[in-house]
PDB file of C-alpha atoms in Angstrom:
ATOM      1  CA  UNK X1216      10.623 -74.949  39.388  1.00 71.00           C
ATOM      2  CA  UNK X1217      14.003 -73.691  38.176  1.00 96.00           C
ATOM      3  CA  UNK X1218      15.826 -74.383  34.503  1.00 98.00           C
ATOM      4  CA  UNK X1219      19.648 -74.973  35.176  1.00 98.00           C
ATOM      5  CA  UNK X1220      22.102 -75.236  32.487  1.00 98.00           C
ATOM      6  CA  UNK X1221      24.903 -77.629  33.548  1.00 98.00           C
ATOM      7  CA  UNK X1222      28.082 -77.275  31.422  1.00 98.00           C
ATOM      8  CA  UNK X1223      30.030 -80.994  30.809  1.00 98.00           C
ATOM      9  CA  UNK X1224      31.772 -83.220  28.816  1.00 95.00           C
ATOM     10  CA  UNK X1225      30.921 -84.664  25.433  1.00 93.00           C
ATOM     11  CA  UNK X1226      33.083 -87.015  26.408  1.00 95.00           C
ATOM     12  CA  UNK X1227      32.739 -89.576  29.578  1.00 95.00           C
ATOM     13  CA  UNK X1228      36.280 -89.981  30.806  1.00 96.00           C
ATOM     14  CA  UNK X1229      38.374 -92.359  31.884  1.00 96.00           C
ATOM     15  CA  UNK X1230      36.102 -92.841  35.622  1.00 97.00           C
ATOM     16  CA  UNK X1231      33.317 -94.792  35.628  1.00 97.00           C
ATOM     17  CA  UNK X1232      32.688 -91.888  38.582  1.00 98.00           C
ATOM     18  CA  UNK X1233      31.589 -89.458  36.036  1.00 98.00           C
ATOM     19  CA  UNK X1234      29.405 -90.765  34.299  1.00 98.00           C
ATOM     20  CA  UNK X1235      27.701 -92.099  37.455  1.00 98.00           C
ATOM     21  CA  UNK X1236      27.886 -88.584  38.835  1.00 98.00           C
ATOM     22  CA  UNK X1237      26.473 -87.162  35.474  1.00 98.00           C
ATOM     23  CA  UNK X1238      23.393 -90.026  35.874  1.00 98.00           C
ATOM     24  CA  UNK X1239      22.704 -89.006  39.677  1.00 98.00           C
ATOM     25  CA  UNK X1240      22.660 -84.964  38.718  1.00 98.00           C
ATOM     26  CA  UNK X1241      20.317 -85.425  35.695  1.00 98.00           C
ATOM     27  CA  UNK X1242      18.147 -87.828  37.964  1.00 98.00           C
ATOM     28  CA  UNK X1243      18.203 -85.378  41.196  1.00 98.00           C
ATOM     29  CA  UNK X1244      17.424 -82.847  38.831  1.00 98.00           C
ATOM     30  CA  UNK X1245      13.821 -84.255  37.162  1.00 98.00           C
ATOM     31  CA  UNK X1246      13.446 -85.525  40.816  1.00 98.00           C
ATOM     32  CA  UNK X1247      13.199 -82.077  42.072  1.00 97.00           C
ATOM     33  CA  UNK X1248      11.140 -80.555  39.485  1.00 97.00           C
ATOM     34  CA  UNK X1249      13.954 -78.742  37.636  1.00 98.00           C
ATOM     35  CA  UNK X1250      14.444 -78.456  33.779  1.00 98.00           C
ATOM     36  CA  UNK X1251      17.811 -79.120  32.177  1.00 98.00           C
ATOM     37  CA  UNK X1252      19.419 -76.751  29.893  1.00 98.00           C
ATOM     38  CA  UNK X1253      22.436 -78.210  28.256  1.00 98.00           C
ATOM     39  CA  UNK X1254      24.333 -78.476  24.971  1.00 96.00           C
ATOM     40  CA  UNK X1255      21.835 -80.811  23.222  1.00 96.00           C
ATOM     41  CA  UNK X1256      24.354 -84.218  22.695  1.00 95.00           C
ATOM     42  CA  UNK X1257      23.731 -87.710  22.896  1.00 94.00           C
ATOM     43  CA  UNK X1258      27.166 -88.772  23.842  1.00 94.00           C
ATOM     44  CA  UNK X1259      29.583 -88.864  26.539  1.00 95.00           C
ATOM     45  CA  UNK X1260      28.358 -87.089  29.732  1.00 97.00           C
ATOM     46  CA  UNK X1261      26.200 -85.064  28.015  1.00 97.00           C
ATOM     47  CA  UNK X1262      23.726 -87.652  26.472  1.00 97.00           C
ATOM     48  CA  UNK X1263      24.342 -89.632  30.117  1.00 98.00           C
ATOM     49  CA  UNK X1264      22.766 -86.548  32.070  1.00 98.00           C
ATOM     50  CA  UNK X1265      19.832 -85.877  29.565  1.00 98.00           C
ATOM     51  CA  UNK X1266      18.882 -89.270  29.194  1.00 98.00           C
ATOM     52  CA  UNK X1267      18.789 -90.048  33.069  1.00 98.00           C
ATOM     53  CA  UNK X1268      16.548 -86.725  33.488  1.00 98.00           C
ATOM     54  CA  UNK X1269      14.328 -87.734  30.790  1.00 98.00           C
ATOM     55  CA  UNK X1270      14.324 -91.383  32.343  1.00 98.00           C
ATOM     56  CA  UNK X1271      13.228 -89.845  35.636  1.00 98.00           C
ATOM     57  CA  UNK X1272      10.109 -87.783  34.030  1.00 98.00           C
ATOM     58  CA  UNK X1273      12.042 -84.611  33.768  1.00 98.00           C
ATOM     59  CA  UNK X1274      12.070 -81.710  31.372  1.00 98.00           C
ATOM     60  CA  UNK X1275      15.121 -81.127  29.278  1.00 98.00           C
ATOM     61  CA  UNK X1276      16.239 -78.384  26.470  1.00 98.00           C
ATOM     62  CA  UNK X1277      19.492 -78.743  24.482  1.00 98.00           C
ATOM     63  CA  UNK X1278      20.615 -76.329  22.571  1.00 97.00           C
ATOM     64  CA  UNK X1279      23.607 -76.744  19.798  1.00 95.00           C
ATOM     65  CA  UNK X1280      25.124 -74.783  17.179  1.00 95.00           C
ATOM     66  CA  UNK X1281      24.342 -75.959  13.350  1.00 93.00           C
ATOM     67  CA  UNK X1282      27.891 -77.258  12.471  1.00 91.00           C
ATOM     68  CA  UNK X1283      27.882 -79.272  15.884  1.00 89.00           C
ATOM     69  CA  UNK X1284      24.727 -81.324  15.255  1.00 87.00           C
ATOM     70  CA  UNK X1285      26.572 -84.223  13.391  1.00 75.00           C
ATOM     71  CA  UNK X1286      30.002 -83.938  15.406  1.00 77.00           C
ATOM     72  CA  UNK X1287      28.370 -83.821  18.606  1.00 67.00           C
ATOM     73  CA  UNK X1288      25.363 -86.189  17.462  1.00 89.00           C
ATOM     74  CA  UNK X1289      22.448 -84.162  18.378  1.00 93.00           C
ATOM     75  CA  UNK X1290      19.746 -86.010  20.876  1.00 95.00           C
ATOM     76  CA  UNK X1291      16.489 -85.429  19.090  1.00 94.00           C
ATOM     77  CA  UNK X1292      14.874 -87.144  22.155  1.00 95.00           C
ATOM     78  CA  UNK X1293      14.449 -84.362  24.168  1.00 97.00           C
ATOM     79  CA  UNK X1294      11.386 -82.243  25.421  1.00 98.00           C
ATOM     80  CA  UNK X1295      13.579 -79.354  23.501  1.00 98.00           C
ATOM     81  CA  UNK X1296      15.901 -78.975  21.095  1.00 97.00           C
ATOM     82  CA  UNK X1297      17.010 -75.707  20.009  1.00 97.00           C
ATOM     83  CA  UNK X1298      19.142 -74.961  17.298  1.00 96.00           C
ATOM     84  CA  UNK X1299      21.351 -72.090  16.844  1.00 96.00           C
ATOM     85  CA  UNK X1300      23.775 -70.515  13.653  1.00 95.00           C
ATOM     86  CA  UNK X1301      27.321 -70.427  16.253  1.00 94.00           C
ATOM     87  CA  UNK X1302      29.080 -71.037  19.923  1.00 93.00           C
ATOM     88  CA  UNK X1303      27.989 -67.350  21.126  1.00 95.00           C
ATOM     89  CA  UNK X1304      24.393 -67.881  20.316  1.00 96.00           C
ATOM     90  CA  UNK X1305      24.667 -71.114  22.153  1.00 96.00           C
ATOM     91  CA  UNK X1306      25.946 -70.037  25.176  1.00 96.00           C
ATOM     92  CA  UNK X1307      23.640 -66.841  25.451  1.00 96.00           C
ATOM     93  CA  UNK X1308      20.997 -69.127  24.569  1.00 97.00           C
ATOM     94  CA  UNK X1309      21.531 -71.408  27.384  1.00 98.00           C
ATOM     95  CA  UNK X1310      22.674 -68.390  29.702  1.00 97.00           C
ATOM     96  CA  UNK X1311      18.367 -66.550  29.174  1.00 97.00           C
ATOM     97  CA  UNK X1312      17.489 -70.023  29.417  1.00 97.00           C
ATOM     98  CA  UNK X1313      18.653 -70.584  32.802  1.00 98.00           C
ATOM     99  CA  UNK X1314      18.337 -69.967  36.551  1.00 97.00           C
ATOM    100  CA  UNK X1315      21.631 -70.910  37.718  1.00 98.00           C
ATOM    101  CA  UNK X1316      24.682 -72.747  36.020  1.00 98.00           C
ATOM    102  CA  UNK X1317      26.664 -76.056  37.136  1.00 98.00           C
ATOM    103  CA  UNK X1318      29.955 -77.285  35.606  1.00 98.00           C
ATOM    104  CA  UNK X1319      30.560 -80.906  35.610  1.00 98.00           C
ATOM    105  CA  UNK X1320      33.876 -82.685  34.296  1.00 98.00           C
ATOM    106  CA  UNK X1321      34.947 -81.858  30.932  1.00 97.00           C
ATOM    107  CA  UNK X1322      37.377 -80.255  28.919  1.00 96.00           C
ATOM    108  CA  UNK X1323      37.853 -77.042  26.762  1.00 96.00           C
ATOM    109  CA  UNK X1324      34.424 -76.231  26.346  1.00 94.00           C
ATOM    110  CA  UNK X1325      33.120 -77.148  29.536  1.00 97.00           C
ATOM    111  CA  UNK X1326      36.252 -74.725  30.929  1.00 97.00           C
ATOM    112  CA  UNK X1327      35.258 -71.400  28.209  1.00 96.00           C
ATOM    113  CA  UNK X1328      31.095 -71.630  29.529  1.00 97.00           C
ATOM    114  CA  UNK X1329      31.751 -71.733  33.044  1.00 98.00           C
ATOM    115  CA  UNK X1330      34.611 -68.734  33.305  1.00 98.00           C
ATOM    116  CA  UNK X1331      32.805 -66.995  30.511  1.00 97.00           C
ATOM    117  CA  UNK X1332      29.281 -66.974  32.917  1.00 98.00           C
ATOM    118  CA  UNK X1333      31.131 -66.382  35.725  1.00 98.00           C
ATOM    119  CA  UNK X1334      32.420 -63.434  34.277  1.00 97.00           C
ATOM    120  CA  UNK X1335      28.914 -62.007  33.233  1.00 97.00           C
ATOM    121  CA  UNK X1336      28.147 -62.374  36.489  1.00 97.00           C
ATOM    122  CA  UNK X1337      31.207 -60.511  38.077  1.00 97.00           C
ATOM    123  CA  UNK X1338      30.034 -57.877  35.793  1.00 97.00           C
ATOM    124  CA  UNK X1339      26.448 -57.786  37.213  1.00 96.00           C
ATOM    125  CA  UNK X1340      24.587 -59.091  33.861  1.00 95.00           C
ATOM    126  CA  UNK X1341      23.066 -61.946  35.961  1.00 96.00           C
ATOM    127  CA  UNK X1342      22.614 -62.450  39.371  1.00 95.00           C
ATOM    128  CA  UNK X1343      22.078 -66.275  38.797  1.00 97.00           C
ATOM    129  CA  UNK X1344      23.890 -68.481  41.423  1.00 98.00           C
ATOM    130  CA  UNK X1345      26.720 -70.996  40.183  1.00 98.00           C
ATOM    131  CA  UNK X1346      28.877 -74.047  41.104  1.00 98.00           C
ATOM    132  CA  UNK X1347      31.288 -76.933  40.473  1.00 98.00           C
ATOM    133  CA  UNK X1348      30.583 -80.466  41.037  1.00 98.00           C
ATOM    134  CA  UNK X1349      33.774 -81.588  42.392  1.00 98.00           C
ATOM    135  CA  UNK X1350      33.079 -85.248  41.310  1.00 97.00           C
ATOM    136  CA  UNK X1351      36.004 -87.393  42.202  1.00 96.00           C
ATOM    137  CA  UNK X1352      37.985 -84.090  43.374  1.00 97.00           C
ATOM    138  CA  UNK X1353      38.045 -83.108  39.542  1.00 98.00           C
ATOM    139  CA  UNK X1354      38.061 -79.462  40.315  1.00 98.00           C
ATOM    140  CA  UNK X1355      39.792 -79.590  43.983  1.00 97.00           C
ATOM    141  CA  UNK X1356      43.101 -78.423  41.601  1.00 98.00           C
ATOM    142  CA  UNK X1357      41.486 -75.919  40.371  1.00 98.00           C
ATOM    143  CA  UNK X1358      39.480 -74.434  43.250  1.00 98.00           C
ATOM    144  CA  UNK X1359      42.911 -74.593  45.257  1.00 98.00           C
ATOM    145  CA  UNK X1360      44.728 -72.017  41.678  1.00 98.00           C
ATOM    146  CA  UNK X1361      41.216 -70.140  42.288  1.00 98.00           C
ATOM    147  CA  UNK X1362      42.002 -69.487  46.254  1.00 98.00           C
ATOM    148  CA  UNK X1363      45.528 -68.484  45.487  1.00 98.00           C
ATOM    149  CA  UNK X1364      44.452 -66.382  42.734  1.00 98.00           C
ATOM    150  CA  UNK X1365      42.644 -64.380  45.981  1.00 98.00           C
ATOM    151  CA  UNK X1366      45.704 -64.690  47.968  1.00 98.00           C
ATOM    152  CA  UNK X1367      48.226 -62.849  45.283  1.00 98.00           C
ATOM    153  CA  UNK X1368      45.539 -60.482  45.180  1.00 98.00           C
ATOM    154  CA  UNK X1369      43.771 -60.825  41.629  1.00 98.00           C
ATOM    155  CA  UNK X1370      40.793 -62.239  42.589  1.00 97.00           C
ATOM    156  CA  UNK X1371      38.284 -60.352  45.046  1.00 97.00           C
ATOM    157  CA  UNK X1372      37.120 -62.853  47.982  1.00 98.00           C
ATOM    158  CA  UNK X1373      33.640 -61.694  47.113  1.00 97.00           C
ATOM    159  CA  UNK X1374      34.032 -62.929  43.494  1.00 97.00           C
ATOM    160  CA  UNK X1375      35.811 -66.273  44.438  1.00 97.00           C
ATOM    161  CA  UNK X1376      32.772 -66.856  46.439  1.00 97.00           C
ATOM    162  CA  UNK X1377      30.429 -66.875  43.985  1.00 97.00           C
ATOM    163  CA  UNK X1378      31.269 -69.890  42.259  1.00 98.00           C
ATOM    164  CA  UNK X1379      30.407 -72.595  44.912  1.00 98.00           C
ATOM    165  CA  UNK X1380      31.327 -76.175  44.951  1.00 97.00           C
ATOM    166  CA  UNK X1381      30.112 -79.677  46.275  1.00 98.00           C
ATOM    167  CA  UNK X1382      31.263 -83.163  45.389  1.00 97.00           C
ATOM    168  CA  UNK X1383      27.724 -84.433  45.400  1.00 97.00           C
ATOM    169  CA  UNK X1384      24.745 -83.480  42.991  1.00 97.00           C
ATOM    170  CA  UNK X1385      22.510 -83.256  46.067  1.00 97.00           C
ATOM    171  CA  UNK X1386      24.792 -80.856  47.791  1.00 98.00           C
ATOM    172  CA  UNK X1387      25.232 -78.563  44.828  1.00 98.00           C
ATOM    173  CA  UNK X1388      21.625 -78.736  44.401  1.00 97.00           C
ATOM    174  CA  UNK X1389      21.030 -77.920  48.073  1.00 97.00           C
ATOM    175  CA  UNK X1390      23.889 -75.078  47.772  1.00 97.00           C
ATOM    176  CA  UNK X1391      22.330 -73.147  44.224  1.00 97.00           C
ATOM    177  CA  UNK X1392      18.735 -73.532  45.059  1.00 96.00           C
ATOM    178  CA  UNK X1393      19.464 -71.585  48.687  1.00 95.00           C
ATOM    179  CA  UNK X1394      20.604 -68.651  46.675  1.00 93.00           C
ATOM    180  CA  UNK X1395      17.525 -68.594  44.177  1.00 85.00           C
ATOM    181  CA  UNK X1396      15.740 -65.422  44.312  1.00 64.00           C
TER     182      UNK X1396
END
């Protein structure tokens, strides 16, 4: 099937909701014949959605920058890990790697990959469809800034419209895999 690259925390925060959520996604994921593309850690929601894919028989490539490998702590259970010199290599990495993108809860990171892909594909350099999972209404604040951004007339409808959102893996699933091509 499809390789998606899901953006998320290295970190599990302070609901036992995401982590659950992060568990679910990486299971629905193997379950539906999908490969994960991720950053490549062992902790925090990161390590919870790789190891749940790889618990349910699924395929799953990380990818992570040199000087991350210790601070991150590197899963070197995976089907794939690829290693790369720096953050841009990373991202494009996991941007060729993948069919279509998913941002979980997370922080700074998380934030950067998921306006920085959204971005390549405002400016046509994939066509690759991409969402939120609103887990626990974590990105209901920002999907409301992201309307009004439309409504003071900096963001095109069109635009806003790529980036869908669900509060359920399933759902999301459901959502990105109607728009592969």
């Amino acid at each position: 099937m499809s390789r998606i690259c899901v953006y998320l925390g290295s970190r599990e925060g302070n609901s036992p909701a995401y982590r659950q959520a992060a568990q679910a996604l990486g299971t629905v994921l193997a379950e539906r014949g999908h490969t994960l593309v991720y950053g490549g850690a062992r902790i925090g929601l990161m390590g919870e959605l790789a190891n749940a894919s790889l618990a349910a028989g699924g395929n799953v490539i990380g990818v992570m920058p040199d000087h991350l490998v210790e601070r991150e702590q590197a899963h070197f259970g995976l089907t794939e890990l690829i290693r790369v010199p720096n953050m841009h290599e990373r991202k494009a990495t996991m941007a060729a790697n993948a069919d279509a993108f998913i941002a979980m809860p997370g922080g700074i990171g998380t934030f950067e990959e998921l306006f920085e892909i959204w971005t390549w594909g405002y400016l046509g350099l994939h066509e690759k469809p991409m969402g939120l999972l609103d887990t626990e209404g974590f990105y209901t604040p920002l999907l409301a800034f992201l309307d009004n951004t439309v409504t003071q007339g900096f963001l095109a409808q069109t635009t806003r419209d790529m980036l869908l959102d669900a509060a359920t893996p399933e759902a999301l699933l459901d959502a990105l895999e109607s728009q592969f091509r």
